Amino acid sequence: MWQGDLRFVLKSLILKDFRIRYRNMSLGVFWSLLNPSVMMLVMTFVFTKILPSSRPNFPVFVLCGLIPFSFFTIAWLSGTTSLIDNAGLIKKVRVPREVFPIAAVLSNCLHLVIQVALLLSIALFSGMHVTPRWLWLPLIWVLEVAFTCGLALGFSVLNVFIRDTRYVVESANTVLFWLVPIFYPFEAIPARFKNLYQYNPIAALVLAMRQVILDDTAPSASIMMKAGIVTLVAIGGGWLLFRQLKPRLYDYL
């Protein structure tokens, strides 16, 4: 397939996923803002009124964890089910199969952009200022998207052969909610686990975002290096697994 045709297919799949998600919903794309906003308000209430936290700018602190985690969980799951969801199209159209999980992840980037705009707006409203350190933010988000694409490639092809894979992903996302520092600071993690946390790309990128936005410092070199290494492993492993199993996909779809 020509490169131009491939870009057209990828763009069409991204827009299709985006439209289908909000079809027949009265609030439409507004849900991308409503969900993180409600969670932010609930967590802020719990950790300032019921379990008081001395953390300043707590709404921004929570959103720095909630938005990357929300994008990751939804994009990973939709990427995992992408081949099954598009089985009819895969059998009819000659398209590289890798396009489908990648398109499923990238379609969620539209929601990510909306939610990041919410985060930055609240940060500015809270008295923070745009600084040169904010130039690190696009790199942080690119690492998260790339890591998620790697997982989507591997798990999407596994889901074709083992249909329970999607439920493993859902369960893993539930566990990760507590293993990613969304509502607690990195300082609260026991010293013996801190290094391990930094090898979780989602946790590492949450920490990096808080360093940039809340602390107005460049993200730690060790955090970015570890996140980069794990992201490369995820992309390489997912791609190799997909290439290995792709010849047998048609028989199982």
PDB file of C-alpha atoms in Angstrom:
ATOM      1  CA  MET A   1       0.000   0.000   0.000  1.00  0.00           C
ATOM      2  CA  TRP A   2       1.234   3.475  -0.892  1.00  0.00           C
ATOM      3  CA  GLN A   3       2.240   5.734   1.985  1.00  0.00           C
ATOM      4  CA  GLY A   4      -0.445   8.271   1.063  1.00  0.00           C
ATOM      5  CA  ASP A   5      -3.114   5.554   1.041  1.00  0.00           C
ATOM      6  CA  LEU A   6      -1.901   4.304   4.422  1.00  0.00           C
ATOM      7  CA  ARG A   7      -2.181   7.790   5.923  1.00  0.00           C
ATOM      8  CA  PHE A   8      -5.706   8.102   4.505  1.00  0.00           C
ATOM      9  CA  VAL A   9      -6.758   4.764   6.027  1.00  0.00           C
ATOM     10  CA  LEU A  10      -5.230   5.660   9.389  1.00  0.00           C
ATOM     11  CA  LYS A  11      -6.977   9.053   9.405  1.00  0.00           C
ATOM     12  CA  SER A  12     -10.313   7.473   8.420  1.00  0.00           C
ATOM     13  CA  LEU A  13     -10.087   4.861  11.195  1.00  0.00           C
ATOM     14  CA  ILE A  14      -9.228   7.493  13.807  1.00  0.00           C
ATOM     15  CA  LEU A  15     -12.175   9.687  12.835  1.00  0.00           C
ATOM     16  CA  LYS A  16     -14.500   6.658  12.651  1.00  0.00           C
ATOM     17  CA  ASP A  17     -13.616   5.575  16.190  1.00  0.00           C
ATOM     18  CA  PHE A  18     -14.093   9.112  17.452  1.00  0.00           C
ATOM     19  CA  ARG A  19     -17.523   9.495  15.826  1.00  0.00           C
ATOM     20  CA  ILE A  20     -18.776   6.071  16.911  1.00  0.00           C
ATOM     21  CA  ARG A  21     -17.840   6.705  20.536  1.00  0.00           C
ATOM     22  CA  TYR A  22     -20.058   9.784  20.808  1.00  0.00           C
ATOM     23  CA  ARG A  23     -22.834   8.774  18.431  1.00  0.00           C
ATOM     24  CA  ASN A  24     -26.295   9.068  20.016  1.00  0.00           C
ATOM     25  CA  MET A  25     -24.833  10.807  23.108  1.00  0.00           C
ATOM     26  CA  SER A  26     -26.594  14.064  23.960  1.00  0.00           C
ATOM     27  CA  LEU A  27     -23.448  15.585  25.551  1.00  0.00           C
ATOM     28  CA  GLY A  28     -21.102  14.319  22.821  1.00  0.00           C
ATOM     29  CA  VAL A  29     -17.451  15.238  23.187  1.00  0.00           C
ATOM     30  CA  PHE A  30     -18.267  17.151  26.393  1.00  0.00           C
ATOM     31  CA  TRP A  31     -17.844  13.817  28.192  1.00  0.00           C
ATOM     32  CA  SER A  32     -14.081  14.158  27.633  1.00  0.00           C
ATOM     33  CA  LEU A  33     -14.169  17.146  29.965  1.00  0.00           C
ATOM     34  CA  LEU A  34     -16.904  15.954  32.314  1.00  0.00           C
ATOM     35  CA  ASN A  35     -15.321  12.659  33.411  1.00  0.00           C
ATOM     36  CA  PRO A  36     -11.942  14.003  34.632  1.00  0.00           C
ATOM     37  CA  SER A  37     -13.628  17.096  36.074  1.00  0.00           C
ATOM     38  CA  VAL A  38     -16.026  15.037  38.196  1.00  0.00           C
ATOM     39  CA  MET A  39     -13.235  12.748  39.394  1.00  0.00           C
ATOM     40  CA  MET A  40     -11.080  15.764  40.234  1.00  0.00           C
ATOM     41  CA  LEU A  41     -13.876  17.334  42.278  1.00  0.00           C
ATOM     42  CA  VAL A  42     -14.620  14.078  44.130  1.00  0.00           C
ATOM     43  CA  MET A  43     -10.962  13.445  44.963  1.00  0.00           C
ATOM     44  CA  THR A  44     -10.434  17.057  45.979  1.00  0.00           C
ATOM     45  CA  PHE A  45     -13.427  16.830  48.328  1.00  0.00           C
ATOM     46  CA  VAL A  46     -12.279  13.527  49.841  1.00  0.00           C
ATOM     47  CA  PHE A  47      -8.657  14.572  50.345  1.00  0.00           C
ATOM     48  CA  THR A  48      -9.344  18.110  51.545  1.00  0.00           C
ATOM     49  CA  LYS A  49     -12.523  17.653  53.613  1.00  0.00           C
ATOM     50  CA  ILE A  50     -12.702  14.009  54.717  1.00  0.00           C
ATOM     51  CA  LEU A  51      -9.026  13.016  54.679  1.00  0.00           C
ATOM     52  CA  PRO A  52      -7.370  16.449  54.727  1.00  0.00           C
ATOM     53  CA  SER A  53      -4.267  16.832  52.597  1.00  0.00           C
ATOM     54  CA  SER A  54      -1.783  19.674  52.974  1.00  0.00           C
ATOM     55  CA  ARG A  55      -0.861  19.354  49.307  1.00  0.00           C
ATOM     56  CA  PRO A  56      -1.127  22.774  47.586  1.00  0.00           C
ATOM     57  CA  ASN A  57      -2.956  23.048  44.246  1.00  0.00           C
ATOM     58  CA  PHE A  58      -4.586  19.684  44.851  1.00  0.00           C
ATOM     59  CA  PRO A  59      -6.945  19.834  41.808  1.00  0.00           C
ATOM     60  CA  VAL A  60      -3.958  20.290  39.470  1.00  0.00           C
ATOM     61  CA  PHE A  61      -2.062  17.589  41.379  1.00  0.00           C
ATOM     62  CA  VAL A  62      -4.934  15.130  40.852  1.00  0.00           C
ATOM     63  CA  LEU A  63      -5.438  15.971  37.170  1.00  0.00           C
ATOM     64  CA  CYS A  64      -1.719  15.441  36.489  1.00  0.00           C
ATOM     65  CA  GLY A  65      -2.317  11.826  37.512  1.00  0.00           C
ATOM     66  CA  LEU A  66      -5.879  11.276  36.396  1.00  0.00           C
ATOM     67  CA  ILE A  67      -5.601  12.461  32.776  1.00  0.00           C
ATOM     68  CA  PRO A  68      -2.578  10.325  31.763  1.00  0.00           C
ATOM     69  CA  PHE A  69      -4.054   7.302  33.557  1.00  0.00           C
ATOM     70  CA  SER A  70      -7.493   7.782  31.978  1.00  0.00           C
ATOM     71  CA  PHE A  71      -6.010   8.057  28.489  1.00  0.00           C
ATOM     72  CA  PHE A  72      -3.839   4.986  29.024  1.00  0.00           C
ATOM     73  CA  THR A  73      -6.614   2.711  30.302  1.00  0.00           C
ATOM     74  CA  ILE A  74      -9.119   3.611  27.586  1.00  0.00           C
ATOM     75  CA  ALA A  75      -6.551   3.563  24.759  1.00  0.00           C
ATOM     76  CA  TRP A  76      -5.007   0.254  25.882  1.00  0.00           C
ATOM     77  CA  LEU A  77      -8.412  -1.437  26.086  1.00  0.00           C
ATOM     78  CA  SER A  78      -9.695  -0.046  22.772  1.00  0.00           C
ATOM     79  CA  GLY A  79      -6.400  -1.014  21.130  1.00  0.00           C
ATOM     80  CA  THR A  80      -6.695  -4.534  22.551  1.00  0.00           C
ATOM     81  CA  THR A  81     -10.174  -5.057  21.060  1.00  0.00           C
ATOM     82  CA  SER A  82      -9.466  -3.229  17.774  1.00  0.00           C
ATOM     83  CA  LEU A  83      -8.838  -6.296  15.601  1.00  0.00           C
ATOM     84  CA  ILE A  84     -11.974  -8.072  16.810  1.00  0.00           C
ATOM     85  CA  ASP A  85     -14.051  -4.896  16.467  1.00  0.00           C
ATOM     86  CA  ASN A  86     -12.880  -4.427  12.858  1.00  0.00           C
ATOM     87  CA  ALA A  87     -12.904  -8.098  11.827  1.00  0.00           C
ATOM     88  CA  GLY A  88     -15.340  -7.487   8.960  1.00  0.00           C
ATOM     89  CA  LEU A  89     -13.255  -4.663   7.520  1.00  0.00           C
ATOM     90  CA  ILE A  90     -10.011  -6.614   7.918  1.00  0.00           C
ATOM     91  CA  LYS A  91     -11.430  -9.503   5.875  1.00  0.00           C
ATOM     92  CA  LYS A  92     -12.702  -7.247   3.088  1.00  0.00           C
ATOM     93  CA  VAL A  93      -9.973  -4.633   2.673  1.00  0.00           C
ATOM     94  CA  ARG A  94      -6.283  -5.174   2.024  1.00  0.00           C
ATOM     95  CA  VAL A  95      -4.801  -3.007   4.785  1.00  0.00           C
ATOM     96  CA  PRO A  96      -1.768  -3.585   7.032  1.00  0.00           C
ATOM     97  CA  ARG A  97      -3.277  -5.110  10.179  1.00  0.00           C
ATOM     98  CA  GLU A  98      -1.005  -3.020  12.422  1.00  0.00           C
ATOM     99  CA  VAL A  99      -2.999   0.076  11.441  1.00  0.00           C
ATOM    100  CA  PHE A 100      -6.035  -0.941  13.512  1.00  0.00           C
ATOM    101  CA  PRO A 101      -4.569  -1.029  17.057  1.00  0.00           C
ATOM    102  CA  ILE A 102      -2.480   2.075  16.335  1.00  0.00           C
ATOM    103  CA  ALA A 103      -5.554   3.931  15.023  1.00  0.00           C
ATOM    104  CA  ALA A 104      -7.514   2.891  18.120  1.00  0.00           C
ATOM    105  CA  VAL A 105      -4.848   4.438  20.363  1.00  0.00           C
ATOM    106  CA  LEU A 106      -4.455   7.597  18.279  1.00  0.00           C
ATOM    107  CA  SER A 107      -8.216   8.196  18.191  1.00  0.00           C
ATOM    108  CA  ASN A 108      -8.048   8.642  21.967  1.00  0.00           C
ATOM    109  CA  CYS A 109      -5.444  11.373  21.500  1.00  0.00           C
ATOM    110  CA  LEU A 110      -8.280  13.685  20.475  1.00  0.00           C
ATOM    111  CA  HIS A 111      -9.735  13.256  23.978  1.00  0.00           C
ATOM    112  CA  LEU A 112      -6.271  13.625  25.486  1.00  0.00           C
ATOM    113  CA  VAL A 113      -5.793  17.015  23.814  1.00  0.00           C
ATOM    114  CA  ILE A 114      -9.132  18.225  25.211  1.00  0.00           C
ATOM    115  CA  GLN A 115      -8.314  17.000  28.719  1.00  0.00           C
ATOM    116  CA  VAL A 116      -4.799  18.438  28.663  1.00  0.00           C
ATOM    117  CA  ALA A 117      -6.318  21.796  27.702  1.00  0.00           C
ATOM    118  CA  LEU A 118      -8.515  21.486  30.797  1.00  0.00           C
ATOM    119  CA  LEU A 119      -5.487  20.692  32.967  1.00  0.00           C
ATOM    120  CA  LEU A 120      -3.431  23.631  31.685  1.00  0.00           C
ATOM    121  CA  SER A 121      -6.393  26.000  31.994  1.00  0.00           C
ATOM    122  CA  ILE A 122      -6.899  25.046  35.655  1.00  0.00           C
ATOM    123  CA  ALA A 123      -3.141  25.352  36.258  1.00  0.00           C
ATOM    124  CA  LEU A 124      -3.146  28.897  34.866  1.00  0.00           C
ATOM    125  CA  PHE A 125      -6.312  29.746  36.792  1.00  0.00           C
ATOM    126  CA  SER A 126      -4.592  28.490  39.978  1.00  0.00           C
ATOM    127  CA  GLY A 127      -1.847  31.076  39.552  1.00  0.00           C
ATOM    128  CA  MET A 128       0.792  29.052  37.721  1.00  0.00           C
ATOM    129  CA  HIS A 129       2.589  30.520  34.717  1.00  0.00           C
ATOM    130  CA  VAL A 130       3.773  29.207  31.374  1.00  0.00           C
ATOM    131  CA  THR A 131       7.533  28.635  31.605  1.00  0.00           C
ATOM    132  CA  PRO A 132      10.180  27.105  29.298  1.00  0.00           C
ATOM    133  CA  ARG A 133       9.878  23.875  31.301  1.00  0.00           C
ATOM    134  CA  TRP A 134       6.431  23.354  29.747  1.00  0.00           C
ATOM    135  CA  LEU A 135       8.227  22.487  26.505  1.00  0.00           C
ATOM    136  CA  TRP A 136       8.884  19.092  28.116  1.00  0.00           C
ATOM    137  CA  LEU A 137       5.159  18.276  28.160  1.00  0.00           C
ATOM    138  CA  PRO A 138       4.833  17.227  24.464  1.00  0.00           C
ATOM    139  CA  LEU A 139       7.736  14.780  24.908  1.00  0.00           C
ATOM    140  CA  ILE A 140       6.090  13.325  28.019  1.00  0.00           C
ATOM    141  CA  TRP A 141       2.810  12.749  26.186  1.00  0.00           C
ATOM    142  CA  VAL A 142       4.553  11.330  23.098  1.00  0.00           C
ATOM    143  CA  LEU A 143       6.246   8.750  25.334  1.00  0.00           C
ATOM    144  CA  GLU A 144       2.889   7.745  26.814  1.00  0.00           C
ATOM    145  CA  VAL A 145       1.221   7.430  23.406  1.00  0.00           C
ATOM    146  CA  ALA A 146       4.151   5.400  22.036  1.00  0.00           C
ATOM    147  CA  PHE A 147       4.148   3.076  25.064  1.00  0.00           C
ATOM    148  CA  THR A 148       0.392   2.526  24.698  1.00  0.00           C
ATOM    149  CA  CYS A 149       0.760   1.791  20.963  1.00  0.00           C
ATOM    150  CA  GLY A 150       3.342  -0.881  21.786  1.00  0.00           C
ATOM    151  CA  LEU A 151       1.017  -2.552  24.288  1.00  0.00           C
ATOM    152  CA  ALA A 152      -1.935  -2.264  21.890  1.00  0.00           C
ATOM    153  CA  LEU A 153      -0.015  -4.054  19.132  1.00  0.00           C
ATOM    154  CA  GLY A 154       0.873  -6.990  21.355  1.00  0.00           C
ATOM    155  CA  PHE A 155      -2.413  -7.348  23.226  1.00  0.00           C
ATOM    156  CA  SER A 156      -4.632  -6.842  20.158  1.00  0.00           C
ATOM    157  CA  VAL A 157      -3.135  -9.848  18.420  1.00  0.00           C
ATOM    158  CA  LEU A 158      -3.250 -11.926  21.610  1.00  0.00           C
ATOM    159  CA  ASN A 159      -6.930 -11.050  21.983  1.00  0.00           C
ATOM    160  CA  VAL A 160      -7.674 -12.669  18.622  1.00  0.00           C
ATOM    161  CA  PHE A 161      -6.303 -16.018  19.792  1.00  0.00           C
ATOM    162  CA  ILE A 162      -7.194 -15.739  23.492  1.00  0.00           C
ATOM    163  CA  ARG A 163     -10.485 -13.885  23.839  1.00  0.00           C
ATOM    164  CA  ASP A 164     -10.045 -13.499  27.604  1.00  0.00           C
ATOM    165  CA  THR A 165      -7.205 -11.038  26.975  1.00  0.00           C
ATOM    166  CA  ARG A 166      -9.487  -8.006  27.105  1.00  0.00           C
ATOM    167  CA  TYR A 167     -10.643  -9.006  30.600  1.00  0.00           C
ATOM    168  CA  VAL A 168      -7.027  -9.334  31.712  1.00  0.00           C
ATOM    169  CA  VAL A 169      -6.466  -5.772  30.482  1.00  0.00           C
ATOM    170  CA  GLU A 170      -9.558  -4.511  32.344  1.00  0.00           C
ATOM    171  CA  SER A 171      -8.382  -6.185  35.562  1.00  0.00           C
ATOM    172  CA  ALA A 172      -4.861  -4.823  35.109  1.00  0.00           C
ATOM    173  CA  ASN A 173      -6.252  -1.307  34.713  1.00  0.00           C
ATOM    174  CA  THR A 174      -8.141  -1.665  38.004  1.00  0.00           C
ATOM    175  CA  VAL A 175      -4.943  -2.704  39.771  1.00  0.00           C
ATOM    176  CA  LEU A 176      -2.938   0.088  38.124  1.00  0.00           C
ATOM    177  CA  PHE A 177      -5.311   2.708  39.510  1.00  0.00           C
ATOM    178  CA  TRP A 178      -3.711   2.077  42.900  1.00  0.00           C
ATOM    179  CA  LEU A 179      -0.161   1.588  41.608  1.00  0.00           C
ATOM    180  CA  VAL A 180      -0.050   4.902  39.762  1.00  0.00           C
ATOM    181  CA  PRO A 181       0.333   7.895  42.135  1.00  0.00           C
ATOM    182  CA  ILE A 182      -2.884   9.623  41.108  1.00  0.00           C
ATOM    183  CA  PHE A 183      -4.030  10.888  44.499  1.00  0.00           C
ATOM    184  CA  TYR A 184      -0.910  10.354  46.592  1.00  0.00           C
ATOM    185  CA  PRO A 185       2.547  11.933  46.183  1.00  0.00           C
ATOM    186  CA  PHE A 186       5.694  10.118  45.157  1.00  0.00           C
ATOM    187  CA  GLU A 187       7.172  10.953  48.568  1.00  0.00           C
ATOM    188  CA  ALA A 188       4.599   8.668  50.217  1.00  0.00           C
ATOM    189  CA  ILE A 189       5.998   5.597  48.423  1.00  0.00           C
ATOM    190  CA  PRO A 190       8.392   3.536  50.584  1.00  0.00           C
ATOM    191  CA  ALA A 191      12.017   3.940  49.502  1.00  0.00           C
ATOM    192  CA  ARG A 192      12.393   0.289  48.473  1.00  0.00           C
ATOM    193  CA  PHE A 193       9.590   0.654  45.896  1.00  0.00           C
ATOM    194  CA  LYS A 194      10.446   4.077  44.441  1.00  0.00           C
ATOM    195  CA  ASN A 195      12.864   2.770  41.824  1.00  0.00           C
ATOM    196  CA  LEU A 196      10.353   0.122  40.730  1.00  0.00           C
ATOM    197  CA  TYR A 197       7.638   2.779  40.351  1.00  0.00           C
ATOM    198  CA  GLN A 198       9.798   4.686  37.919  1.00  0.00           C
ATOM    199  CA  TYR A 199       9.859   1.670  35.578  1.00  0.00           C
ATOM    200  CA  ASN A 200       6.079   1.926  35.301  1.00  0.00           C
ATOM    201  CA  PRO A 201       5.893   4.409  32.388  1.00  0.00           C
ATOM    202  CA  ILE A 202       2.496   5.758  33.417  1.00  0.00           C
ATOM    203  CA  ALA A 203       3.630   6.400  36.997  1.00  0.00           C
ATOM    204  CA  ALA A 204       6.928   7.848  35.744  1.00  0.00           C
ATOM    205  CA  LEU A 205       5.198  10.212  33.319  1.00  0.00           C
ATOM    206  CA  VAL A 206       2.748  11.348  36.018  1.00  0.00           C
ATOM    207  CA  LEU A 207       5.745  12.227  38.189  1.00  0.00           C
ATOM    208  CA  ALA A 208       7.397  14.031  35.263  1.00  0.00           C
ATOM    209  CA  MET A 209       4.244  16.075  34.574  1.00  0.00           C
ATOM    210  CA  ARG A 210       4.040  17.139  38.229  1.00  0.00           C
ATOM    211  CA  GLN A 211       7.684  18.173  38.205  1.00  0.00           C
ATOM    212  CA  VAL A 212       7.081  20.362  35.148  1.00  0.00           C
ATOM    213  CA  ILE A 213       3.713  21.887  36.051  1.00  0.00           C
ATOM    214  CA  LEU A 214       3.709  21.981  39.852  1.00  0.00           C
ATOM    215  CA  ASP A 215       7.415  22.283  40.667  1.00  0.00           C
ATOM    216  CA  ASP A 216       8.421  24.254  37.541  1.00  0.00           C
ATOM    217  CA  THR A 217      11.486  22.076  37.017  1.00  0.00           C
ATOM    218  CA  ALA A 218      12.676  19.865  34.185  1.00  0.00           C
ATOM    219  CA  PRO A 219      11.677  16.217  34.646  1.00  0.00           C
ATOM    220  CA  SER A 220      14.236  14.007  36.335  1.00  0.00           C
ATOM    221  CA  ALA A 221      16.706  12.521  33.847  1.00  0.00           C
ATOM    222  CA  SER A 222      16.462   9.105  35.512  1.00  0.00           C
ATOM    223  CA  ILE A 223      12.662   9.095  35.249  1.00  0.00           C
ATOM    224  CA  MET A 224      12.704  10.044  31.566  1.00  0.00           C
ATOM    225  CA  MET A 225      15.436   7.516  30.787  1.00  0.00           C
ATOM    226  CA  LYS A 226      13.578   4.666  32.484  1.00  0.00           C
ATOM    227  CA  ALA A 227      10.298   5.631  30.821  1.00  0.00           C
ATOM    228  CA  GLY A 228      12.083   5.775  27.445  1.00  0.00           C
ATOM    229  CA  ILE A 229      13.667   2.342  27.902  1.00  0.00           C
ATOM    230  CA  VAL A 230      10.389   0.667  28.878  1.00  0.00           C
ATOM    231  CA  THR A 231       8.600   2.414  25.997  1.00  0.00           C
ATOM    232  CA  LEU A 232      11.138   1.089  23.474  1.00  0.00           C
ATOM    233  CA  VAL A 233      10.784  -2.422  24.938  1.00  0.00           C
ATOM    234  CA  ALA A 234       6.982  -2.203  24.686  1.00  0.00           C
ATOM    235  CA  ILE A 235       7.090  -1.025  21.063  1.00  0.00           C
ATOM    236  CA  GLY A 236       9.670  -3.613  20.030  1.00  0.00           C
ATOM    237  CA  GLY A 237       7.987  -6.465  21.883  1.00  0.00           C
ATOM    238  CA  GLY A 238       4.506  -5.557  20.647  1.00  0.00           C
ATOM    239  CA  TRP A 239       5.680  -5.225  17.057  1.00  0.00           C
ATOM    240  CA  LEU A 240       7.560  -8.524  17.072  1.00  0.00           C
ATOM    241  CA  LEU A 241       4.625 -10.398  18.616  1.00  0.00           C
ATOM    242  CA  PHE A 242       2.219  -8.886  16.103  1.00  0.00           C
ATOM    243  CA  ARG A 243       4.459  -9.790  13.157  1.00  0.00           C
ATOM    244  CA  GLN A 244       4.871 -13.322  14.473  1.00  0.00           C
ATOM    245  CA  LEU A 245       1.142 -14.019  14.827  1.00  0.00           C
ATOM    246  CA  LYS A 246      -0.212 -11.905  11.947  1.00  0.00           C
ATOM    247  CA  PRO A 247      -0.095 -14.661   9.290  1.00  0.00           C
ATOM    248  CA  ARG A 248      -2.686 -16.675  11.256  1.00  0.00           C
ATOM    249  CA  LEU A 249      -5.034 -13.787  12.108  1.00  0.00           C
ATOM    250  CA  TYR A 250      -7.496 -14.358   9.275  1.00  0.00           C
ATOM    251  CA  ASP A 251      -8.297 -17.915  10.436  1.00  0.00           C
ATOM    252  CA  TYR A 252      -9.237 -16.776  13.961  1.00  0.00           C
ATOM    253  CA  LEU A 253     -11.125 -13.533  13.259  1.00  0.00           C
TER     254      LEU A 253
END
